[in-house]
Coordinates of C-alpha atoms in Angstrom, one line a residue:
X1 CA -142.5 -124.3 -23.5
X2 CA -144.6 -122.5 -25.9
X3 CA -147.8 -124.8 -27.3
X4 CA -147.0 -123.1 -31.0
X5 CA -143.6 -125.5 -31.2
X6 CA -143.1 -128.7 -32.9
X7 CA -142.7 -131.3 -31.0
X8 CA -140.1 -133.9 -31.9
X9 CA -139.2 -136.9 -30.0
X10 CA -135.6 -138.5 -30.7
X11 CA -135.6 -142.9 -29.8
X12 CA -131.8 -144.0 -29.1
X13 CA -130.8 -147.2 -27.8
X14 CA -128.2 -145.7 -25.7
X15 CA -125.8 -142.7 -24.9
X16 CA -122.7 -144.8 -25.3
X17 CA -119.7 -143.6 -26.7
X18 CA -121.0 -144.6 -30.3
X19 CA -121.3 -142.7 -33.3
X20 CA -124.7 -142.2 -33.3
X21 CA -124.8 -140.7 -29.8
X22 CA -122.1 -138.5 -30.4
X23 CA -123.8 -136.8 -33.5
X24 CA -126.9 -136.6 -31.3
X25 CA -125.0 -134.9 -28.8
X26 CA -123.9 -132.5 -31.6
X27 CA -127.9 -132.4 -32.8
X28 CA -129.5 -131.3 -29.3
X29 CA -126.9 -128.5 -28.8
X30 CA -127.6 -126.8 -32.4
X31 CA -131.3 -127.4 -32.8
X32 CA -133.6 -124.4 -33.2
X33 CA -135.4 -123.8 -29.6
X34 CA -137.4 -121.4 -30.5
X35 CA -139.4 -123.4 -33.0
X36 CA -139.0 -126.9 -31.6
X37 CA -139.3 -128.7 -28.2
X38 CA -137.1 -131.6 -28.3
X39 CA -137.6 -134.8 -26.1
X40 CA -134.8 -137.8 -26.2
X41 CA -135.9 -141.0 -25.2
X42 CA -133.0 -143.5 -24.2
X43 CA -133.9 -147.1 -23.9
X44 CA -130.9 -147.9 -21.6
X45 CA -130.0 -145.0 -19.5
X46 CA -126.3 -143.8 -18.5
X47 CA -123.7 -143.2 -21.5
X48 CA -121.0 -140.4 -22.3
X49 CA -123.3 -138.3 -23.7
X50 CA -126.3 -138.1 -21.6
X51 CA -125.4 -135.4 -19.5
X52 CA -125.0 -133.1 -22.6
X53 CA -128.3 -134.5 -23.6
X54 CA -130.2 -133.6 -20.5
X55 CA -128.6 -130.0 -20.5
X56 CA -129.9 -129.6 -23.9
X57 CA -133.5 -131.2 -24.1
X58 CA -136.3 -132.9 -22.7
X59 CA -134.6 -136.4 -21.5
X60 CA -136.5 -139.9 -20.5
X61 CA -134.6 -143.3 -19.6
X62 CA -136.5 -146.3 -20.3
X63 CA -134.1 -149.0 -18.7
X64 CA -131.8 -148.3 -15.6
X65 CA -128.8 -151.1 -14.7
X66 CA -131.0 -152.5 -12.1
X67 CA -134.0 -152.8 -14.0
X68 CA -134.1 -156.3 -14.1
X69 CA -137.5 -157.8 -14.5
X70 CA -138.4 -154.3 -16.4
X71 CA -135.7 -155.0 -18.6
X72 CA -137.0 -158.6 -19.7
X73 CA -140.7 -157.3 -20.5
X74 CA -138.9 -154.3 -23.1
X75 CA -137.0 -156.6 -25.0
X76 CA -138.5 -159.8 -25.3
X77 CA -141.8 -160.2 -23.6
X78 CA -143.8 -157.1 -24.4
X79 CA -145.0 -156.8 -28.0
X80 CA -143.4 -153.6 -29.3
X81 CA -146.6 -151.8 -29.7
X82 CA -147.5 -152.4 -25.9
X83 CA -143.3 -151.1 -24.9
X84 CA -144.1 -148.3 -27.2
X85 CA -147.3 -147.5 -25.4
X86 CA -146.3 -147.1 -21.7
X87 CA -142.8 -146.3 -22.4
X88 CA -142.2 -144.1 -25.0
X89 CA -143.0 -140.2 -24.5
X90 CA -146.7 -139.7 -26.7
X91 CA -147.8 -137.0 -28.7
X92 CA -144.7 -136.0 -30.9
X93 CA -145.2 -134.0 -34.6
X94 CA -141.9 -135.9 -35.6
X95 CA -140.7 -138.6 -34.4
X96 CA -136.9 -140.1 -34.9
X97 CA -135.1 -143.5 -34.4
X98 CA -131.9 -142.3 -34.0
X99 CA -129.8 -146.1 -34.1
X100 CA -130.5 -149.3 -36.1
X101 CA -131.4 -152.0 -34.6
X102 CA -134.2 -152.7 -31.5
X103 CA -134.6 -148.6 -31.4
X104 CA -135.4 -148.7 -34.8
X105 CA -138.1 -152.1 -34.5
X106 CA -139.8 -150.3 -31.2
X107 CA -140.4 -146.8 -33.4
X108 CA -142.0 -148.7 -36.3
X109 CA -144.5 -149.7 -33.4
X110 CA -146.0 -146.2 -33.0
X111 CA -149.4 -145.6 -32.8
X112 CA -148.5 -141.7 -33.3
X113 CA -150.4 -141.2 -36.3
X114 CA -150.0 -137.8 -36.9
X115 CA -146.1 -137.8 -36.4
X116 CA -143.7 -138.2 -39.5
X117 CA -141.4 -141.0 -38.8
X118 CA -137.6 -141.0 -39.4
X119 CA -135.4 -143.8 -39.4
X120 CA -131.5 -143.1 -39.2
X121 CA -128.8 -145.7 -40.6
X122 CA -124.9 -145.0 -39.2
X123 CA -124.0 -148.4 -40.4
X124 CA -122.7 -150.5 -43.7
X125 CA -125.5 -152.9 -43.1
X126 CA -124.6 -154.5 -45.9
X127 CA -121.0 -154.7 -44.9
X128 CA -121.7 -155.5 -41.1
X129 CA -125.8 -156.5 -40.9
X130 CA -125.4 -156.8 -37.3
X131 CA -129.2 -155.7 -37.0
X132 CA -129.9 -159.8 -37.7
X133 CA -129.9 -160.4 -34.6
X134 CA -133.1 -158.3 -33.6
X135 CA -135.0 -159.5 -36.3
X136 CA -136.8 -162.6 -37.3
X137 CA -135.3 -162.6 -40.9
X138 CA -134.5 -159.8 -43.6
X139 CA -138.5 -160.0 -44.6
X140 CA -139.7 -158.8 -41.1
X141 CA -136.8 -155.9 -41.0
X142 CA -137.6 -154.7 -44.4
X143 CA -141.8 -154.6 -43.1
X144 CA -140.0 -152.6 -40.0
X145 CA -138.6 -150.2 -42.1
X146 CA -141.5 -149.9 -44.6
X147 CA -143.3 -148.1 -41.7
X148 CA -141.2 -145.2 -42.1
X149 CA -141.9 -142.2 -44.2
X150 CA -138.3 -141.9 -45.4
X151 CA -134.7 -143.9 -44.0
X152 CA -131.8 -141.3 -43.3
X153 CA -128.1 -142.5 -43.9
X154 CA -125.1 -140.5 -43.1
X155 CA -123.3 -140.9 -45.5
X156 CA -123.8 -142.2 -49.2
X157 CA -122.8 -144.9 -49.1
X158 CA -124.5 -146.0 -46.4
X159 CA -127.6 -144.9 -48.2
X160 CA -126.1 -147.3 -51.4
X161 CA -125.4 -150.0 -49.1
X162 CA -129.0 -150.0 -47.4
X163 CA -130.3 -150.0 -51.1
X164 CA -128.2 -153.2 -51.6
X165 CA -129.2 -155.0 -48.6
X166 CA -133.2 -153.7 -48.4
X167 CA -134.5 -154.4 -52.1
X168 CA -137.8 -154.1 -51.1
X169 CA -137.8 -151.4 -48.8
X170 CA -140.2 -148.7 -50.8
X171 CA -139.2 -145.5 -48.9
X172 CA -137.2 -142.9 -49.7
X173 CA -133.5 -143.2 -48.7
X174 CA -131.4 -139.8 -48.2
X175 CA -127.9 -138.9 -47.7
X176 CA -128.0 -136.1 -44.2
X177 CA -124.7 -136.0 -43.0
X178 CA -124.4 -136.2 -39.6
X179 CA -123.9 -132.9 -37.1
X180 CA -120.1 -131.5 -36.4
X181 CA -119.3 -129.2 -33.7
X182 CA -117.3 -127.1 -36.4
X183 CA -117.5 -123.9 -34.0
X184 CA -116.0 -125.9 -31.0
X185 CA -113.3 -127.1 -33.0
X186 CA -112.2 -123.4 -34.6
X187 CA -112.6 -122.0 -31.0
X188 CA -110.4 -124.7 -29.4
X189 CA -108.1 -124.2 -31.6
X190 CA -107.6 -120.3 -31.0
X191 CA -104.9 -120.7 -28.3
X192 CA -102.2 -122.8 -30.3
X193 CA -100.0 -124.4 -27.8
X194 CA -96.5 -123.4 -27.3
X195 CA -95.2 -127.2 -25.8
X196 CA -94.9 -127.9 -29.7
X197 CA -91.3 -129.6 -28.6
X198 CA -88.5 -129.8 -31.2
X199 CA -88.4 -127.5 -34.5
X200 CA -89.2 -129.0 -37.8
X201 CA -89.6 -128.2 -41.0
X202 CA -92.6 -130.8 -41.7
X203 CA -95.3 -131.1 -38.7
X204 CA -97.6 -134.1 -39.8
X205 CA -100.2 -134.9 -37.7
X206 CA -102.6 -137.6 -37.3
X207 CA -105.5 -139.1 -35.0
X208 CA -107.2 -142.1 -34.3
X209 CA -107.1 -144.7 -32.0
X210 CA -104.1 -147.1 -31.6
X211 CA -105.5 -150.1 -32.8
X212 CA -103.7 -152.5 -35.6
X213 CA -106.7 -151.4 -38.0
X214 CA -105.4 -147.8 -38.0
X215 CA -102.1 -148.6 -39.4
X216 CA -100.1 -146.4 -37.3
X217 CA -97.2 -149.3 -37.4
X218 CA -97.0 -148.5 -41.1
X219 CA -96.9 -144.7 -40.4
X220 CA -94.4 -144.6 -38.1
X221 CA -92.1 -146.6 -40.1
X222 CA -92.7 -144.2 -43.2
X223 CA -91.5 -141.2 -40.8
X224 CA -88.0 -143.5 -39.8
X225 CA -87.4 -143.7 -43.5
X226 CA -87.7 -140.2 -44.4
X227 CA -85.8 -138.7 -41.4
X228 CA -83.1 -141.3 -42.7
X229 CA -83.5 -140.1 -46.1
X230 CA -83.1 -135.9 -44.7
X231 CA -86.4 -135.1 -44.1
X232 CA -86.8 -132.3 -41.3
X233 CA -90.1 -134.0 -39.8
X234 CA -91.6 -135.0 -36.9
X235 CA -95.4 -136.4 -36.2
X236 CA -97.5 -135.7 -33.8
X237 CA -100.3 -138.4 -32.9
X238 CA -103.5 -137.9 -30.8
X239 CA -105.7 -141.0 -29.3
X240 CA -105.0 -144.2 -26.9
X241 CA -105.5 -148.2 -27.2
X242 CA -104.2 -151.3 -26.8
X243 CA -100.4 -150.8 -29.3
X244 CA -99.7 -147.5 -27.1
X245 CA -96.8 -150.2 -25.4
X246 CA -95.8 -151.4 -29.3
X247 CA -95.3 -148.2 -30.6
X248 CA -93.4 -146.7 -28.0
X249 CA -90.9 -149.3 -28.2
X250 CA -90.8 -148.6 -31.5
X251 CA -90.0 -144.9 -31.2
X252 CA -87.1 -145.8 -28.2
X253 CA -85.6 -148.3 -30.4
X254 CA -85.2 -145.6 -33.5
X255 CA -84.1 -143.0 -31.8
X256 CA -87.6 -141.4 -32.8
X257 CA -88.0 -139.4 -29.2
X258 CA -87.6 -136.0 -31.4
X259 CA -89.9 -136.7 -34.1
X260 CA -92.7 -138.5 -33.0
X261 CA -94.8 -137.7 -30.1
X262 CA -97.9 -139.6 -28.9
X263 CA -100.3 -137.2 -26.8
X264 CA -102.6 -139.8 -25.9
X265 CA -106.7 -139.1 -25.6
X266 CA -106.0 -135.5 -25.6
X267 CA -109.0 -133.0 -24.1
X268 CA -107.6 -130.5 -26.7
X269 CA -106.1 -131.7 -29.9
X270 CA -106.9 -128.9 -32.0
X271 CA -104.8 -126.6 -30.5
X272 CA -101.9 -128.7 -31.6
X273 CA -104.0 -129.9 -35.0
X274 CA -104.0 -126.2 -36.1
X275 CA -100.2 -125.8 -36.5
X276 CA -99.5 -128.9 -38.4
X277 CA -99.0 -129.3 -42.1
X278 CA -100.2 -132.2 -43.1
X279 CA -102.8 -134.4 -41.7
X280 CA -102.3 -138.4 -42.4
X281 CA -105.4 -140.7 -42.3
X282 CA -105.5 -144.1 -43.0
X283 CA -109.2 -144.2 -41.5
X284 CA -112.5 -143.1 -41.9
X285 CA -113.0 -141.0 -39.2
X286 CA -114.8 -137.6 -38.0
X287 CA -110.9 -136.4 -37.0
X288 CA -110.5 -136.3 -40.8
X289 CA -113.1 -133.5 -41.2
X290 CA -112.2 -131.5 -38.2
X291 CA -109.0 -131.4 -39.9
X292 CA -110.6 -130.2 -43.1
X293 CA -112.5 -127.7 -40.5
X294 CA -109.3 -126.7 -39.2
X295 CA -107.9 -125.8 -43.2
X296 CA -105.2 -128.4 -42.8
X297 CA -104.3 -130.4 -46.2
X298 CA -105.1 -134.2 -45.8
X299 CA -103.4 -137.1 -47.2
X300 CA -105.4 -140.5 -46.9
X301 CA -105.6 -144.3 -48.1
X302 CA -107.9 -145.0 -50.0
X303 CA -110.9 -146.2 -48.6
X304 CA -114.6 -146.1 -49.9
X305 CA -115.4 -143.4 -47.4
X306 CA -112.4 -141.2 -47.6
X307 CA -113.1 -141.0 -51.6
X308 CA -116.9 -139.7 -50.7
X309 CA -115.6 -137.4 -47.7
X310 CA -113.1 -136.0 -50.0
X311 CA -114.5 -135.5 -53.5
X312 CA -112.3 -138.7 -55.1
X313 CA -109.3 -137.0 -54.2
X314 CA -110.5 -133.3 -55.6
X315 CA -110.2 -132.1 -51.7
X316 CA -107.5 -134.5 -50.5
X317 CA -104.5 -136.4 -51.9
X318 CA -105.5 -139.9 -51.9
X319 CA -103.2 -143.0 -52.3
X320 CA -103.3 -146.9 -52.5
X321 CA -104.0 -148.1 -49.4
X322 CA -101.1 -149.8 -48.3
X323 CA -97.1 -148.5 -47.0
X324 CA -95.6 -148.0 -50.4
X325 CA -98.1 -146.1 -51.7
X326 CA -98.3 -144.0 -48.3
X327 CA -95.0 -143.4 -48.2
X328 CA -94.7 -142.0 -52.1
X329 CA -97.6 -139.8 -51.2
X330 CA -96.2 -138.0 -48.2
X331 CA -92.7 -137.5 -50.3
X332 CA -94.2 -136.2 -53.3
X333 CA -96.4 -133.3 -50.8
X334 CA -93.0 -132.7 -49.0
X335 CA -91.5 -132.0 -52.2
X336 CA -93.6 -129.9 -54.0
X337 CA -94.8 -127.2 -51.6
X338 CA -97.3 -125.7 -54.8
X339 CA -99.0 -129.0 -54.5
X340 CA -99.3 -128.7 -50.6
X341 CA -100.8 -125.9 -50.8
X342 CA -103.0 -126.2 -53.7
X343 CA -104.6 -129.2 -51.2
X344 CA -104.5 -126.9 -48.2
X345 CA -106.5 -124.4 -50.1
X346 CA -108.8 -127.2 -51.7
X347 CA -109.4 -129.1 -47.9
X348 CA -110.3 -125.9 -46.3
X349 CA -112.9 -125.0 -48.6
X350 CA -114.4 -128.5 -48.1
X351 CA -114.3 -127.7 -44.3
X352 CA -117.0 -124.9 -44.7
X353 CA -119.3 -127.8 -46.3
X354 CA -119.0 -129.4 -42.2
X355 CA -120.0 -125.9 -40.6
X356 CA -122.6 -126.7 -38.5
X357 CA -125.2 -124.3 -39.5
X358 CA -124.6 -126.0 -43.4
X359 CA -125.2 -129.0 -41.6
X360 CA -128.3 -128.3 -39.6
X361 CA -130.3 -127.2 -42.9
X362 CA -131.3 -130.7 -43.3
X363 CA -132.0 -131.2 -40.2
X364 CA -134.3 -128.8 -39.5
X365 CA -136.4 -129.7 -43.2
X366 CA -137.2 -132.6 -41.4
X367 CA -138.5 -130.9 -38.1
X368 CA -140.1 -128.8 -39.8
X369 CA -141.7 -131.6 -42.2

């Protein structure tokens, strides 16, 4: 690679299936080449996403499964500064801590100089401070990230809830979203698929995992009573977990066979997404802006997140977070098609906000810092 290109170095505790390393995943794929040589550095190897990552940039595993003894000295008998030192690539312009936590106390350890330093936040850490348990006391995390020149959070309020939780921490704290594959999802979605099942006037759609915090229990009971009030409508639901058994039974024992139908972890969701027309979210979750991608009109319960994601209800119909008001708010959609539309129109422009090269400004301000 040419000598002329910045050289950034990206710290990650590990390439799990986390949020953090999906966005980075996102990140290595859409960076600028041509202007910057891009190394990851993975404490624990392995993951979901370090195969993308090694296709896509420079890629160093500190820790392997069997690195026993290795293992030990990283995270609790080496002083950071040493770990840094014969661990951690050298010689970056830029350099990133990618997770919170032990990634982010190893990186405040540089002895890089030269290099900006970055530290990204994908938690509440005032709502979950899991980070405790790396750190002495709030007094030698705040010192930690003090060493920073600025503290990215992806959202903001996960930049208000840092604030909160980090009085005295004197950087600068900004908002950088965090990188969405809009172009994959509008591509995927070009071939809509025909196995669409029984005709209906209402497709609502909805995705997420099938865990009791996702509500789907709620949802599904919201669709019984509107097909027993007349409502053509069926709902189509995209993910896996532990109530798949629960709400099965619950669609064989209403008579729901031809109106709801569970695809599971789909490879292709959008396909489907794209023909719905209305997409139900009781969830934050990055499904909710693929939809918004995809121009579908969302309806959500209220959470904290879903009012910053869409505008306080400007770009998506929000209601109290609980059945009742669920319920109301799907009815009133269904029966006012002007108002559907009106929050089709309004969810699709917020989409374009997501596009991927909107998104990678940002990113590449800080490369190029």
């Amino acid at each position: 690679m040419g000598n002329n290109k910045r050289k950034i170095l990206i710290l990650i505790e590990s390439l799990d299936s986390g949020d953090a390393a999906k966005a980075l995943s996102t990140l290595v794929q859409y960076i600028d080449k041509t202007t910057n040589d891009v190394t990851v550095c993975a404490i624990n190897a392995g993951g979901q996403y370090e195969s993308v990552i090694k296709e896509n940039a420079n890629y160093k595993a500190i820790l392997t499964a069997d690195s026993g003894m290795k293992r030990k000295m990283v995270y609790k008998n080496l002083p950071m500064s040493m770990v840094y030192k014969f661990y951690v690539p050298q010689g970056s312009d830029v350099e990133i801590v990618y997770s919170e936590g032990f990634a982010t106390k190893l990186l405040s350890a540089s002895s890089n100089k030269k290099a900006k330093k970055y530290a990204w936040v994908h938690t509440d850490l005032n709502k979950n401070h899991w980070t405790r348990e790396v750190f002495s006391d709030i007094k030698e995390e705040t010192e930690v990230y003090n060493r920073f020149d600025k503290v990215i959070g992806v959202t903001h309020l996960i930049c208000d809830a840092f604030k909160k939780e980090f009085p005295n921490v004197k950087q600068p704290v900004e908002t950088i979203y965090d990188p969405i594959d809009s172009l994959s999802v509008r591509l995927k979605s070009l071939n809509a698929s025909n196995d669409t099942g029984p005709s209906v006037k209402y497709r609502l759609v909805a995705h997420g995992r099938l865990e009791s915090r996702n509500e789907y229990g709620r949802l599904f009971r919201i669709v019984k009573r509107l097909v027993d009030e007349g409502y053509d409508l069926g709902l189509w639901v995209f993910g896996d977990g532990s109530e798949r058994g629960i709400l099965d039974h619950y669609i064989k024992e209403n008579n729901l066979q031809e109106r709801i139908k569970m695809f599971g972890a789909h490879p292709n969701p959008y396909r489907y997404t794209i023909q719905g027309d209305l997409f139900v979210c009781s969830s934050l979750s990055s499904s909710v802006i693929k939809a918004l991608i995809l121009g579908l009109p969302v309806i959500a319960a209220e959470t904290p997140e879903l009012k910053e994601l869409l505008k306080n209800g400007e770009c998506g119909y929000i209601v109290p977070n609980n059945e009742t008001g669920l319920y109301e708010g799907i009815k009133k959609l269904l029966d006012d098609p002007q108002l559907l539309a009106q929050y089709r129109q309004k969810g699709e422009a917020r989409g374009w906000d997501f596009d991927i090269e909107a998104l990678m400004v940002p990113y590449e301000n800080i490369m190029m810092s």
